[in-house]
C-alpha cells in the first residue's frame, strides 16, 4: 500500500509538471532563428521551376514565353520543330544539378509523345540544360534535346 500511495503521489507531481514541460519545449523551439535556404538551393529551385515552365510552354506552343527564355537561334529551331506535330506530351525527371558561379547545369531524363495526324511517335532521352544569369535564362540544351522533334 505504501508503494502504491507513493506511486500515485509521484504521478500527480509529474502530471502537474507536464504542462510546464511542454510549454518550455514550445518556447525554446520558437526562439530559434529560422534558417534561410542556401544560394545553391535557391538557384536549384529556380532552375527546376524554369525548366518545367519551358516544358509547359513548349507543350502549349507558347512562342512568346519560349522567346523570352531561348536564344534567337534556338527559338527558330524550336519554332520549326513545333510545326512538325499537332500535340505533345512531355515529362521531365531531374537527375542532378551542377552549380558553378552563375551557371546552373541541369541534367534531366525526359519522355515524350508527339502526335501528327494519326501518327504517334514516342521518344525518351537525357538532356543537359545550361542556364546562366540572374534571373536564369536557358543558354543551351545538349545531349538529346527534348524540344527538337525528330
PDB file of N, CA, C and O in Angstrom, residues 69-145:
ATOM      1  N   UNK A  69      13.079  32.994 -73.155  1.00  0.00           N
ATOM      2  CA  UNK A  69      13.985  32.109 -72.424  1.00  0.00           C
ATOM      3  C   UNK A  69      14.968  31.347 -73.304  1.00  0.00           C
ATOM      4  O   UNK A  69      15.769  30.582 -72.803  1.00  0.00           O
ATOM      5  N   UNK A  70      14.902  31.538 -74.638  1.00  0.00           N
ATOM      6  CA  UNK A  70      15.830  30.905 -75.564  1.00  0.00           C
ATOM      7  C   UNK A  70      16.571  31.970 -76.353  1.00  0.00           C
ATOM      8  O   UNK A  70      16.066  33.077 -76.542  1.00  0.00           O
ATOM      9  N   UNK A  71      17.724  31.601 -76.880  1.00  0.00           N
ATOM     10  CA  UNK A  71      18.433  32.492 -77.802  1.00  0.00           C
ATOM     11  C   UNK A  71      17.642  32.533 -79.114  1.00  0.00           C
ATOM     12  O   UNK A  71      16.861  31.628 -79.396  1.00  0.00           O
ATOM     13  N   UNK A  72      17.827  33.585 -79.940  1.00  0.00           N
ATOM     14  CA  UNK A  72      17.093  33.656 -81.219  1.00  0.00           C
ATOM     15  C   UNK A  72      17.329  32.436 -82.112  1.00  0.00           C
ATOM     16  O   UNK A  72      16.400  31.939 -82.745  1.00  0.00           O
ATOM     17  N   UNK A  73      18.560  31.940 -82.159  1.00  0.00           N
ATOM     18  CA  UNK A  73      18.852  30.763 -82.990  1.00  0.00           C
ATOM     19  C   UNK A  73      18.114  29.537 -82.452  1.00  0.00           C
ATOM     20  O   UNK A  73      17.528  28.767 -83.214  1.00  0.00           O
ATOM     21  N   UNK A  74      18.140  29.367 -81.148  1.00  0.00           N
ATOM     22  CA  UNK A  74      17.445  28.227 -80.539  1.00  0.00           C
ATOM     23  C   UNK A  74      15.947  28.324 -80.731  1.00  0.00           C
ATOM     24  O   UNK A  74      15.271  27.310 -80.960  1.00  0.00           O
ATOM     25  N   UNK A  75      15.412  29.551 -80.676  1.00  0.00           N
ATOM     26  CA  UNK A  75      13.975  29.733 -80.837  1.00  0.00           C
ATOM     27  C   UNK A  75      13.532  29.399 -82.256  1.00  0.00           C
ATOM     28  O   UNK A  75      12.496  28.756 -82.437  1.00  0.00           O
ATOM     29  N   UNK A  76      14.302  29.790 -83.265  1.00  0.00           N
ATOM     30  CA  UNK A  76      13.897  29.491 -84.644  1.00  0.00           C
ATOM     31  C   UNK A  76      13.909  27.980 -84.881  1.00  0.00           C
ATOM     32  O   UNK A  76      13.061  27.445 -85.599  1.00  0.00           O
ATOM     33  N   UNK A  77      14.858  27.288 -84.263  1.00  0.00           N
ATOM     34  CA  UNK A  77      14.933  25.829 -84.384  1.00  0.00           C
ATOM     35  C   UNK A  77      13.707  25.176 -83.731  1.00  0.00           C
ATOM     36  O   UNK A  77      13.104  24.258 -84.282  1.00  0.00           O
ATOM     37  N   UNK A  78      13.321  25.687 -82.574  1.00  0.00           N
ATOM     38  CA  UNK A  78      12.150  25.146 -81.872  1.00  0.00           C
ATOM     39  C   UNK A  78      10.874  25.496 -82.626  1.00  0.00           C
ATOM     40  O   UNK A  78       9.958  24.682 -82.716  1.00  0.00           O
ATOM     41  N   UNK A  79      10.811  26.701 -83.186  1.00  0.00           N
ATOM     42  CA  UNK A  79       9.632  27.110 -83.952  1.00  0.00           C
ATOM     43  C   UNK A  79       9.416  26.165 -85.132  1.00  0.00           C
ATOM     44  O   UNK A  79       8.284  25.755 -85.411  1.00  0.00           O
ATOM     45  N   UNK A  80      10.504  25.792 -85.829  1.00  0.00           N
ATOM     46  CA  UNK A  80      10.385  24.828 -86.931  1.00  0.00           C
ATOM     47  C   UNK A  80       9.920  23.464 -86.402  1.00  0.00           C
ATOM     48  O   UNK A  80       9.101  22.801 -87.020  1.00  0.00           O
ATOM     49  N   UNK A  81      10.438  23.062 -85.248  1.00  0.00           N
ATOM     50  CA  UNK A  81      10.065  21.766 -84.674  1.00  0.00           C
ATOM     51  C   UNK A  81       8.595  21.744 -84.265  1.00  0.00           C
ATOM     52  O   UNK A  81       7.924  20.718 -84.405  1.00  0.00           O
ATOM     53  N   UNK A  82       8.076  22.882 -83.782  1.00  0.00           N
ATOM     54  CA  UNK A  82       6.674  22.943 -83.360  1.00  0.00           C
ATOM     55  C   UNK A  82       5.724  22.716 -84.530  1.00  0.00           C
ATOM     56  O   UNK A  82       4.596  22.259 -84.337  1.00  0.00           O
ATOM     57  N   UNK A  83       6.148  23.036 -85.737  1.00  0.00           N
ATOM     58  CA  UNK A  83       5.298  22.877 -86.919  1.00  0.00           C
ATOM     59  C   UNK A  83       5.209  21.420 -87.361  1.00  0.00           C
ATOM     60  O   UNK A  83       4.357  21.079 -88.177  1.00  0.00           O
ATOM     61  N   UNK A  84       6.051  20.555 -86.810  1.00  0.00           N
ATOM     62  CA  UNK A  84       6.096  19.157 -87.243  1.00  0.00           C
ATOM     63  C   UNK A  84       5.131  18.238 -86.519  1.00  0.00           C
ATOM     64  O   UNK A  84       5.111  17.038 -86.790  1.00  0.00           O
ATOM     65  N   UNK A  85       4.319  18.766 -85.611  1.00  0.00           N
ATOM     66  CA  UNK A  85       3.377  17.910 -84.885  1.00  0.00           C
ATOM     67  C   UNK A  85       2.183  18.743 -84.418  1.00  0.00           C
ATOM     68  O   UNK A  85       2.229  19.960 -84.384  1.00  0.00           O
ATOM     69  N   UNK A  86       1.094  18.033 -84.070  1.00  0.00           N
ATOM     70  CA  UNK A  86      -0.122  18.714 -83.623  1.00  0.00           C
ATOM     71  C   UNK A  86      -0.185  18.848 -82.100  1.00  0.00           C
ATOM     72  O   UNK A  86      -0.668  19.837 -81.579  1.00  0.00           O
ATOM     73  N   UNK A  87       0.267  17.814 -81.397  1.00  0.00           N
ATOM     74  CA  UNK A  87       0.234  17.857 -79.932  1.00  0.00           C
ATOM     75  C   UNK A  87       1.402  17.055 -79.370  1.00  0.00           C
ATOM     76  O   UNK A  87       1.976  16.211 -80.058  1.00  0.00           O
ATOM     77  N   UNK A  88       1.709  17.343 -78.119  1.00  0.00           N
ATOM     78  CA  UNK A  88       2.838  16.664 -77.478  1.00  0.00           C
ATOM     79  C   UNK A  88       2.541  16.476 -75.996  1.00  0.00           C
ATOM     80  O   UNK A  88       1.861  17.306 -75.372  1.00  0.00           O
ATOM     81  N   UNK A  89       3.020  15.370 -75.466  1.00  0.00           N
ATOM     82  CA  UNK A  89       3.066  15.131 -74.023  1.00  0.00           C
ATOM     83  C   UNK A  89       4.538  14.998 -73.690  1.00  0.00           C
ATOM     84  O   UNK A  89       5.239  14.192 -74.304  1.00  0.00           O
ATOM     85  N   UNK A  90       5.004  15.787 -72.736  1.00  0.00           N
ATOM     86  CA  UNK A  90       6.427  15.774 -72.415  1.00  0.00           C
ATOM     87  C   UNK A  90       6.584  15.815 -70.900  1.00  0.00           C
ATOM     88  O   UNK A  90       5.971  16.651 -70.238  1.00  0.00           O
ATOM     89  N   UNK A  91       7.379  14.898 -70.378  1.00  0.00           N
ATOM     90  CA  UNK A  91       7.650  14.885 -68.937  1.00  0.00           C
ATOM     91  C   UNK A  91       9.144  14.968 -68.701  1.00  0.00           C
ATOM     92  O   UNK A  91       9.938  14.433 -69.474  1.00  0.00           O
ATOM     93  N   UNK A  92       9.491  15.670 -67.621  1.00  0.00           N
ATOM     94  CA  UNK A  92      10.881  15.809 -67.202  1.00  0.00           C
ATOM     95  C   UNK A  92      11.058  15.177 -65.836  1.00  0.00           C
ATOM     96  O   UNK A  92      10.216  15.360 -64.959  1.00  0.00           O
ATOM     97  N   UNK A  93      12.160  14.487 -65.654  1.00  0.00           N
ATOM     98  CA  UNK A  93      12.547  13.975 -64.344  1.00  0.00           C
ATOM     99  C   UNK A  93      13.978  14.429 -64.083  1.00  0.00           C
ATOM    100  O   UNK A  93      14.906  13.950 -64.746  1.00  0.00           O
ATOM    101  N   UNK A  94      14.166  15.374 -63.165  1.00  0.00           N
ATOM    102  CA  UNK A  94      15.524  15.861 -62.884  1.00  0.00           C
ATOM    103  C   UNK A  94      16.415  14.737 -62.357  1.00  0.00           C
ATOM    104  O   UNK A  94      15.990  13.923 -61.545  1.00  0.00           O
ATOM    105  N   UNK A  95      17.665  14.709 -62.839  1.00  0.00           N
ATOM    106  CA  UNK A  95      18.619  13.702 -62.393  1.00  0.00           C
ATOM    107  C   UNK A  95      19.664  14.315 -61.465  1.00  0.00           C
ATOM    108  O   UNK A  95      19.957  13.760 -60.423  1.00  0.00           O
ATOM    109  N   UNK A  96      20.241  15.463 -61.846  1.00  0.00           N
ATOM    110  CA  UNK A  96      21.177  16.151 -60.966  1.00  0.00           C
ATOM    111  C   UNK A  96      21.339  17.594 -61.409  1.00  0.00           C
ATOM    112  O   UNK A  96      21.017  17.957 -62.533  1.00  0.00           O
ATOM    113  N   UNK A  97      21.854  18.397 -60.505  1.00  0.00           N
ATOM    114  CA  UNK A  97      22.101  19.817 -60.770  1.00  0.00           C
ATOM    115  C   UNK A  97      23.541  20.116 -60.386  1.00  0.00           C
ATOM    116  O   UNK A  97      24.017  19.692 -59.339  1.00  0.00           O
ATOM    117  N   UNK A  98      24.230  20.854 -61.258  1.00  0.00           N
ATOM    118  CA  UNK A  98      25.599  21.269 -61.002  1.00  0.00           C
ATOM    119  C   UNK A  98      25.629  22.793 -61.058  1.00  0.00           C
ATOM    120  O   UNK A  98      25.165  23.386 -62.038  1.00  0.00           O
ATOM    121  N   UNK A  99      26.156  23.421 -60.013  1.00  0.00           N
ATOM    122  CA  UNK A  99      26.207  24.877 -59.938  1.00  0.00           C
ATOM    123  C   UNK A  99      27.655  25.315 -59.874  1.00  0.00           C
ATOM    124  O   UNK A  99      28.422  24.830 -59.048  1.00  0.00           O
ATOM    125  N   UNK A 100      28.009  26.230 -60.761  1.00  0.00           N
ATOM    126  CA  UNK A 100      29.356  26.789 -60.779  1.00  0.00           C
ATOM    127  C   UNK A 100      29.268  28.278 -61.063  1.00  0.00           C
ATOM    128  O   UNK A 100      28.966  28.672 -62.183  1.00  0.00           O
ATOM    129  N   UNK A 101      29.464  29.108 -60.044  1.00  0.00           N
ATOM    130  CA  UNK A 101      29.309  30.550 -60.213  1.00  0.00           C
ATOM    131  C   UNK A 101      27.859  30.884 -60.508  1.00  0.00           C
ATOM    132  O   UNK A 101      26.962  30.492 -59.774  1.00  0.00           O
ATOM    133  N   UNK A 102      27.621  31.597 -61.616  1.00  0.00           N
ATOM    134  CA  UNK A 102      26.251  31.934 -62.023  1.00  0.00           C
ATOM    135  C   UNK A 102      25.640  30.875 -62.935  1.00  0.00           C
ATOM    136  O   UNK A 102      24.481  30.970 -63.298  1.00  0.00           O
ATOM    137  N   UNK A 103      26.427  29.895 -63.343  1.00  0.00           N
ATOM    138  CA  UNK A 103      25.948  28.883 -64.278  1.00  0.00           C
ATOM    139  C   UNK A 103      25.311  27.714 -63.524  1.00  0.00           C
ATOM    140  O   UNK A 103      25.816  27.266 -62.503  1.00  0.00           O
ATOM    141  N   UNK A 104      24.198  27.250 -64.053  1.00  0.00           N
ATOM    142  CA  UNK A 104      23.498  26.092 -63.494  1.00  0.00           C
ATOM    143  C   UNK A 104      23.306  25.091 -64.619  1.00  0.00           C
ATOM    144  O   UNK A 104      22.786  25.433 -65.685  1.00  0.00           O
ATOM    145  N   UNK A 105      23.758  23.872 -64.390  1.00  0.00           N
ATOM    146  CA  UNK A 105      23.588  22.797 -65.368  1.00  0.00           C
ATOM    147  C   UNK A 105      22.632  21.768 -64.781  1.00  0.00           C
ATOM    148  O   UNK A 105      22.882  21.228 -63.713  1.00  0.00           O
ATOM    149  N   UNK A 106      21.547  21.533 -65.488  1.00  0.00           N
ATOM    150  CA  UNK A 106      20.506  20.611 -65.041  1.00  0.00           C
ATOM    151  C   UNK A 106      20.437  19.434 -66.006  1.00  0.00           C
ATOM    152  O   UNK A 106      20.148  19.607 -67.179  1.00  0.00           O
ATOM    153  N   UNK A 107      20.747  18.253 -65.492  1.00  0.00           N
ATOM    154  CA  UNK A 107      20.607  17.042 -66.303  1.00  0.00           C
ATOM    155  C   UNK A 107      19.256  16.442 -65.961  1.00  0.00           C
ATOM    156  O   UNK A 107      18.916  16.279 -64.792  1.00  0.00           O
ATOM    157  N   UNK A 108      18.504  16.129 -67.003  1.00  0.00           N
ATOM    158  CA  UNK A 108      17.192  15.536 -66.768  1.00  0.00           C
ATOM    159  C   UNK A 108      16.914  14.428 -67.751  1.00  0.00           C
ATOM    160  O   UNK A 108      17.473  14.384 -68.844  1.00  0.00           O
ATOM    161  N   UNK A 109      16.067  13.529 -67.321  1.00  0.00           N
ATOM    162  CA  UNK A 109      15.587  12.442 -68.165  1.00  0.00           C
ATOM    163  C   UNK A 109      14.209  12.864 -68.641  1.00  0.00           C
ATOM    164  O   UNK A 109      13.394  13.359 -67.853  1.00  0.00           O
ATOM    165  N   UNK A 110      13.954  12.721 -69.923  1.00  0.00           N
ATOM    166  CA  UNK A 110      12.668  13.143 -70.461  1.00  0.00           C
ATOM    167  C   UNK A 110      12.008  12.011 -71.239  1.00  0.00           C
ATOM    168  O   UNK A 110      12.650  11.084 -71.701  1.00  0.00           O
ATOM    169  N   UNK A 111      10.696  12.155 -71.349  1.00  0.00           N
ATOM    170  CA  UNK A 111       9.903  11.196 -72.108  1.00  0.00           C
ATOM    171  C   UNK A 111       8.825  11.994 -72.831  1.00  0.00           C
ATOM    172  O   UNK A 111       8.197  12.873 -72.228  1.00  0.00           O
ATOM    173  N   UNK A 112       8.640  11.711 -74.123  1.00  0.00           N
ATOM    174  CA  UNK A 112       7.665  12.481 -74.879  1.00  0.00           C
ATOM    175  C   UNK A 112       6.893  11.654 -75.879  1.00  0.00           C
ATOM    176  O   UNK A 112       7.366  10.612 -76.348  1.00  0.00           O
ATOM    177  N   UNK A 113       5.694  12.144 -76.178  1.00  0.00           N
ATOM    178  CA  UNK A 113       4.838  11.552 -77.214  1.00  0.00           C
ATOM    179  C   UNK A 113       4.383  12.684 -78.124  1.00  0.00           C
ATOM    180  O   UNK A 113       3.706  13.605 -77.681  1.00  0.00           O
ATOM    181  N   UNK A 114       4.783  12.600 -79.391  1.00  0.00           N
ATOM    182  CA  UNK A 114       4.418  13.613 -80.367  1.00  0.00           C
ATOM    183  C   UNK A 114       3.371  13.029 -81.298  1.00  0.00           C
ATOM    184  O   UNK A 114       3.535  11.921 -81.815  1.00  0.00           O
ATOM    185  N   UNK A 115       2.286  13.783 -81.515  1.00  0.00           N
ATOM    186  CA  UNK A 115       1.207  13.302 -82.372  1.00  0.00           C
ATOM    187  C   UNK A 115       1.085  14.219 -83.586  1.00  0.00           C
ATOM    188  O   UNK A 115       1.015  15.440 -83.452  1.00  0.00           O
ATOM    189  N   UNK A 116       1.059  13.596 -84.748  1.00  0.00           N
ATOM    190  CA  UNK A 116       0.880  14.315 -86.005  1.00  0.00           C
ATOM    191  C   UNK A 116      -0.110  13.502 -86.835  1.00  0.00           C
ATOM    192  O   UNK A 116       0.230  12.436 -87.339  1.00  0.00           O
ATOM    193  N   UNK A 117      -1.332  14.000 -86.931  1.00  0.00           N
ATOM    194  CA  UNK A 117      -2.389  13.238 -87.609  1.00  0.00           C
ATOM    195  C   UNK A 117      -2.684  11.983 -86.811  1.00  0.00           C
ATOM    196  O   UNK A 117      -2.921  12.025 -85.612  1.00  0.00           O
ATOM    197  N   UNK A 118      -2.629  10.844 -87.472  1.00  0.00           N
ATOM    198  CA  UNK A 118      -2.844   9.560 -86.797  1.00  0.00           C
ATOM    199  C   UNK A 118      -1.546   8.963 -86.279  1.00  0.00           C
ATOM    200  O   UNK A 118      -1.548   7.945 -85.604  1.00  0.00           O
ATOM    201  N   UNK A 119      -0.448   9.599 -86.616  1.00  0.00           N
ATOM    202  CA  UNK A 119       0.870   9.084 -86.279  1.00  0.00           C
ATOM    203  C   UNK A 119       1.277   9.532 -84.872  1.00  0.00           C
ATOM    204  O   UNK A 119       1.218  10.714 -84.541  1.00  0.00           O
ATOM    205  N   UNK A 120       1.690   8.582 -84.040  1.00  0.00           N
ATOM    206  CA  UNK A 120       2.156   8.865 -82.682  1.00  0.00           C
ATOM    207  C   UNK A 120       3.591   8.370 -82.565  1.00  0.00           C
ATOM    208  O   UNK A 120       3.885   7.215 -82.851  1.00  0.00           O
ATOM    209  N   UNK A 121       4.477   9.278 -82.146  1.00  0.00           N
ATOM    210  CA  UNK A 121       5.885   8.923 -82.006  1.00  0.00           C
ATOM    211  C   UNK A 121       6.291   9.126 -80.554  1.00  0.00           C
ATOM    212  O   UNK A 121       6.062  10.190 -79.982  1.00  0.00           O
ATOM    213  N   UNK A 122       6.883   8.091 -79.972  1.00  0.00           N
ATOM    214  CA  UNK A 122       7.355   8.166 -78.587  1.00  0.00           C
ATOM    215  C   UNK A 122       8.877   8.164 -78.575  1.00  0.00           C
ATOM    216  O   UNK A 122       9.496   7.398 -79.304  1.00  0.00           O
ATOM    217  N   UNK A 123       9.427   9.023 -77.723  1.00  0.00           N
ATOM    218  CA  UNK A 123      10.877   9.091 -77.576  1.00  0.00           C
ATOM    219  C   UNK A 123      11.220   9.333 -76.117  1.00  0.00           C
ATOM    220  O   UNK A 123      10.419   9.870 -75.356  1.00  0.00           O
ATOM    221  N   UNK A 124      12.437   8.955 -75.766  1.00  0.00           N
ATOM    222  CA  UNK A 124      12.985   9.202 -74.429  1.00  0.00           C
ATOM    223  C   UNK A 124      14.431   9.617 -74.590  1.00  0.00           C
ATOM    224  O   UNK A 124      15.074   9.305 -75.577  1.00  0.00           O
ATOM    225  N   UNK A 125      14.918  10.294 -73.575  1.00  0.00           N
ATOM    226  CA  UNK A 125      16.319  10.675 -73.652  1.00  0.00           C
ATOM    227  C   UNK A 125      16.788  11.369 -72.387  1.00  0.00           C
ATOM    228  O   UNK A 125      16.053  11.503 -71.411  1.00  0.00           O
ATOM    229  N   UNK A 126      18.025  11.808 -72.450  1.00  0.00           N
ATOM    230  CA  UNK A 126      18.644  12.552 -71.365  1.00  0.00           C
ATOM    231  C   UNK A 126      19.160  13.854 -71.955  1.00  0.00           C
ATOM    232  O   UNK A 126      19.822  13.847 -72.990  1.00  0.00           O
ATOM    233  N   UNK A 127      18.841  14.951 -71.303  1.00  0.00           N
ATOM    234  CA  UNK A 127      19.255  16.262 -71.804  1.00  0.00           C
ATOM    235  C   UNK A 127      20.012  17.009 -70.717  1.00  0.00           C
ATOM    236  O   UNK A 127      19.823  16.781 -69.521  1.00  0.00           O
ATOM    237  N   UNK A 128      20.859  17.921 -71.175  1.00  0.00           N
ATOM    238  CA  UNK A 128      21.582  18.794 -70.268  1.00  0.00           C
ATOM    239  C   UNK A 128      21.166  20.218 -70.601  1.00  0.00           C
ATOM    240  O   UNK A 128      21.445  20.715 -71.694  1.00  0.00           O
ATOM    241  N   UNK A 129      20.472  20.849 -69.669  1.00  0.00           N
ATOM    242  CA  UNK A 129      20.042  22.233 -69.834  1.00  0.00           C
ATOM    243  C   UNK A 129      21.023  23.120 -69.089  1.00  0.00           C
ATOM    244  O   UNK A 129      21.293  22.882 -67.911  1.00  0.00           O
ATOM    245  N   UNK A 130      21.558  24.118 -69.778  1.00  0.00           N
ATOM    246  CA  UNK A 130      22.529  25.019 -69.171  1.00  0.00           C
ATOM    247  C   UNK A 130      21.923  26.411 -69.056  1.00  0.00           C
ATOM    248  O   UNK A 130      21.526  27.009 -70.051  1.00  0.00           O
ATOM    249  N   UNK A 131      21.853  26.892 -67.815  1.00  0.00           N
ATOM    250  CA  UNK A 131      21.282  28.193 -67.502  1.00  0.00           C
ATOM    251  C   UNK A 131      22.383  29.123 -67.002  1.00  0.00           C
ATOM    252  O   UNK A 131      23.380  28.675 -66.439  1.00  0.00           O
ATOM    253  N   UNK A 132      22.156  30.431 -67.172  1.00  0.00           N
ATOM    254  CA  UNK A 132      23.066  31.406 -66.573  1.00  0.00           C
ATOM    255  C   UNK A 132      22.311  32.709 -66.357  1.00  0.00           C
ATOM    256  O   UNK A 132      21.182  32.885 -66.829  1.00  0.00           O
ATOM    257  N   UNK A 133      22.980  33.641 -65.657  1.00  0.00           N
ATOM    258  CA  UNK A 133      22.404  34.964 -65.409  1.00  0.00           C
ATOM    259  C   UNK A 133      21.472  34.982 -64.222  1.00  0.00           C
ATOM    260  O   UNK A 133      21.199  33.968 -63.593  1.00  0.00           O
ATOM    261  N   UNK A 134      21.019  36.173 -63.893  1.00  0.00           N
ATOM    262  CA  UNK A 134      20.037  36.368 -62.828  1.00  0.00           C
ATOM    263  C   UNK A 134      19.015  37.355 -63.320  1.00  0.00           C
ATOM    264  O   UNK A 134      19.376  38.476 -63.610  1.00  0.00           O
ATOM    265  N   UNK A 135      17.772  37.043 -63.523  1.00  0.00           N
ATOM    266  CA  UNK A 135      17.206  35.705 -63.360  1.00  0.00           C
ATOM    267  C   UNK A 135      17.766  34.743 -64.409  1.00  0.00           C
ATOM    268  O   UNK A 135      18.278  35.168 -65.438  1.00  0.00           O
ATOM    269  N   UNK A 136      17.640  33.474 -64.131  1.00  0.00           N
ATOM    270  CA  UNK A 136      18.209  32.462 -65.016  1.00  0.00           C
ATOM    271  C   UNK A 136      17.576  32.501 -66.403  1.00  0.00           C
ATOM    272  O   UNK A 136      16.380  32.755 -66.542  1.00  0.00           O
ATOM    273  N   UNK A 137      18.421  32.247 -67.402  1.00  0.00           N
ATOM    274  CA  UNK A 137      17.979  32.084 -68.788  1.00  0.00           C
ATOM    275  C   UNK A 137      18.614  30.803 -69.321  1.00  0.00           C
ATOM    276  O   UNK A 137      19.727  30.462 -68.958  1.00  0.00           O
ATOM    277  N   UNK A 138      17.895  30.136 -70.200  1.00  0.00           N
ATOM    278  CA  UNK A 138      18.405  28.906 -70.793  1.00  0.00           C
ATOM    279  C   UNK A 138      19.366  29.257 -71.911  1.00  0.00           C
ATOM    280  O   UNK A 138      18.989  29.884 -72.900  1.00  0.00           O
ATOM    281  N   UNK A 139      20.639  28.883 -71.737  1.00  0.00           N
ATOM    282  CA  UNK A 139      21.663  29.165 -72.750  1.00  0.00           C
ATOM    283  C   UNK A 139      21.705  28.091 -73.822  1.00  0.00           C
ATOM    284  O   UNK A 139      21.809  28.394 -75.006  1.00  0.00           O
ATOM    285  N   UNK A 140      21.672  26.829 -73.396  1.00  0.00           N
ATOM    286  CA  UNK A 140      21.768  25.756 -74.385  1.00  0.00           C
ATOM    287  C   UNK A 140      21.167  24.469 -73.853  1.00  0.00           C
ATOM    288  O   UNK A 140      21.024  24.283 -72.649  1.00  0.00           O
ATOM    289  N   UNK A 141      20.811  23.622 -74.805  1.00  0.00           N
ATOM    290  CA  UNK A 141      20.322  22.278 -74.497  1.00  0.00           C
ATOM    291  C   UNK A 141      21.205  21.326 -75.283  1.00  0.00           C
ATOM    292  O   UNK A 141      21.299  21.418 -76.508  1.00  0.00           O
ATOM    293  N   UNK A 142      21.879  20.441 -74.583  1.00  0.00           N
ATOM    294  CA  UNK A 142      22.760  19.493 -75.269  1.00  0.00           C
ATOM    295  C   UNK A 142      22.341  18.065 -74.946  1.00  0.00           C
ATOM    296  O   UNK A 142      21.403  17.844 -74.205  1.00  0.00           O
ATOM    297  N   UNK A 143      23.066  17.149 -75.501  1.00  0.00           N
ATOM    298  CA  UNK A 143      22.769  15.726 -75.452  1.00  0.00           C
ATOM    299  C   UNK A 143      21.525  15.482 -76.310  1.00  0.00           C
ATOM    300  O   UNK A 143      21.517  15.872 -77.461  1.00  0.00           O
ATOM    301  N   UNK A 144      20.464  14.917 -75.763  1.00  0.00           N
ATOM    302  CA  UNK A 144      19.252  14.636 -76.554  1.00  0.00           C
ATOM    303  C   UNK A 144      18.214  15.713 -76.244  1.00  0.00           C
ATOM    304  O   UNK A 144      17.557  15.670 -75.208  1.00  0.00           O
ATOM    305  N   UNK A 145      18.108  16.674 -77.141  1.00  0.00           N
ATOM    306  CA  UNK A 145      17.242  17.837 -76.920  1.00  0.00           C
ATOM    307  C   UNK A 145      15.774  17.427 -77.030  1.00  0.00           C
ATOM    308  O   UNK A 145      15.316  17.020 -78.096  1.00  0.00           O
TER     309      UNK A 145
END
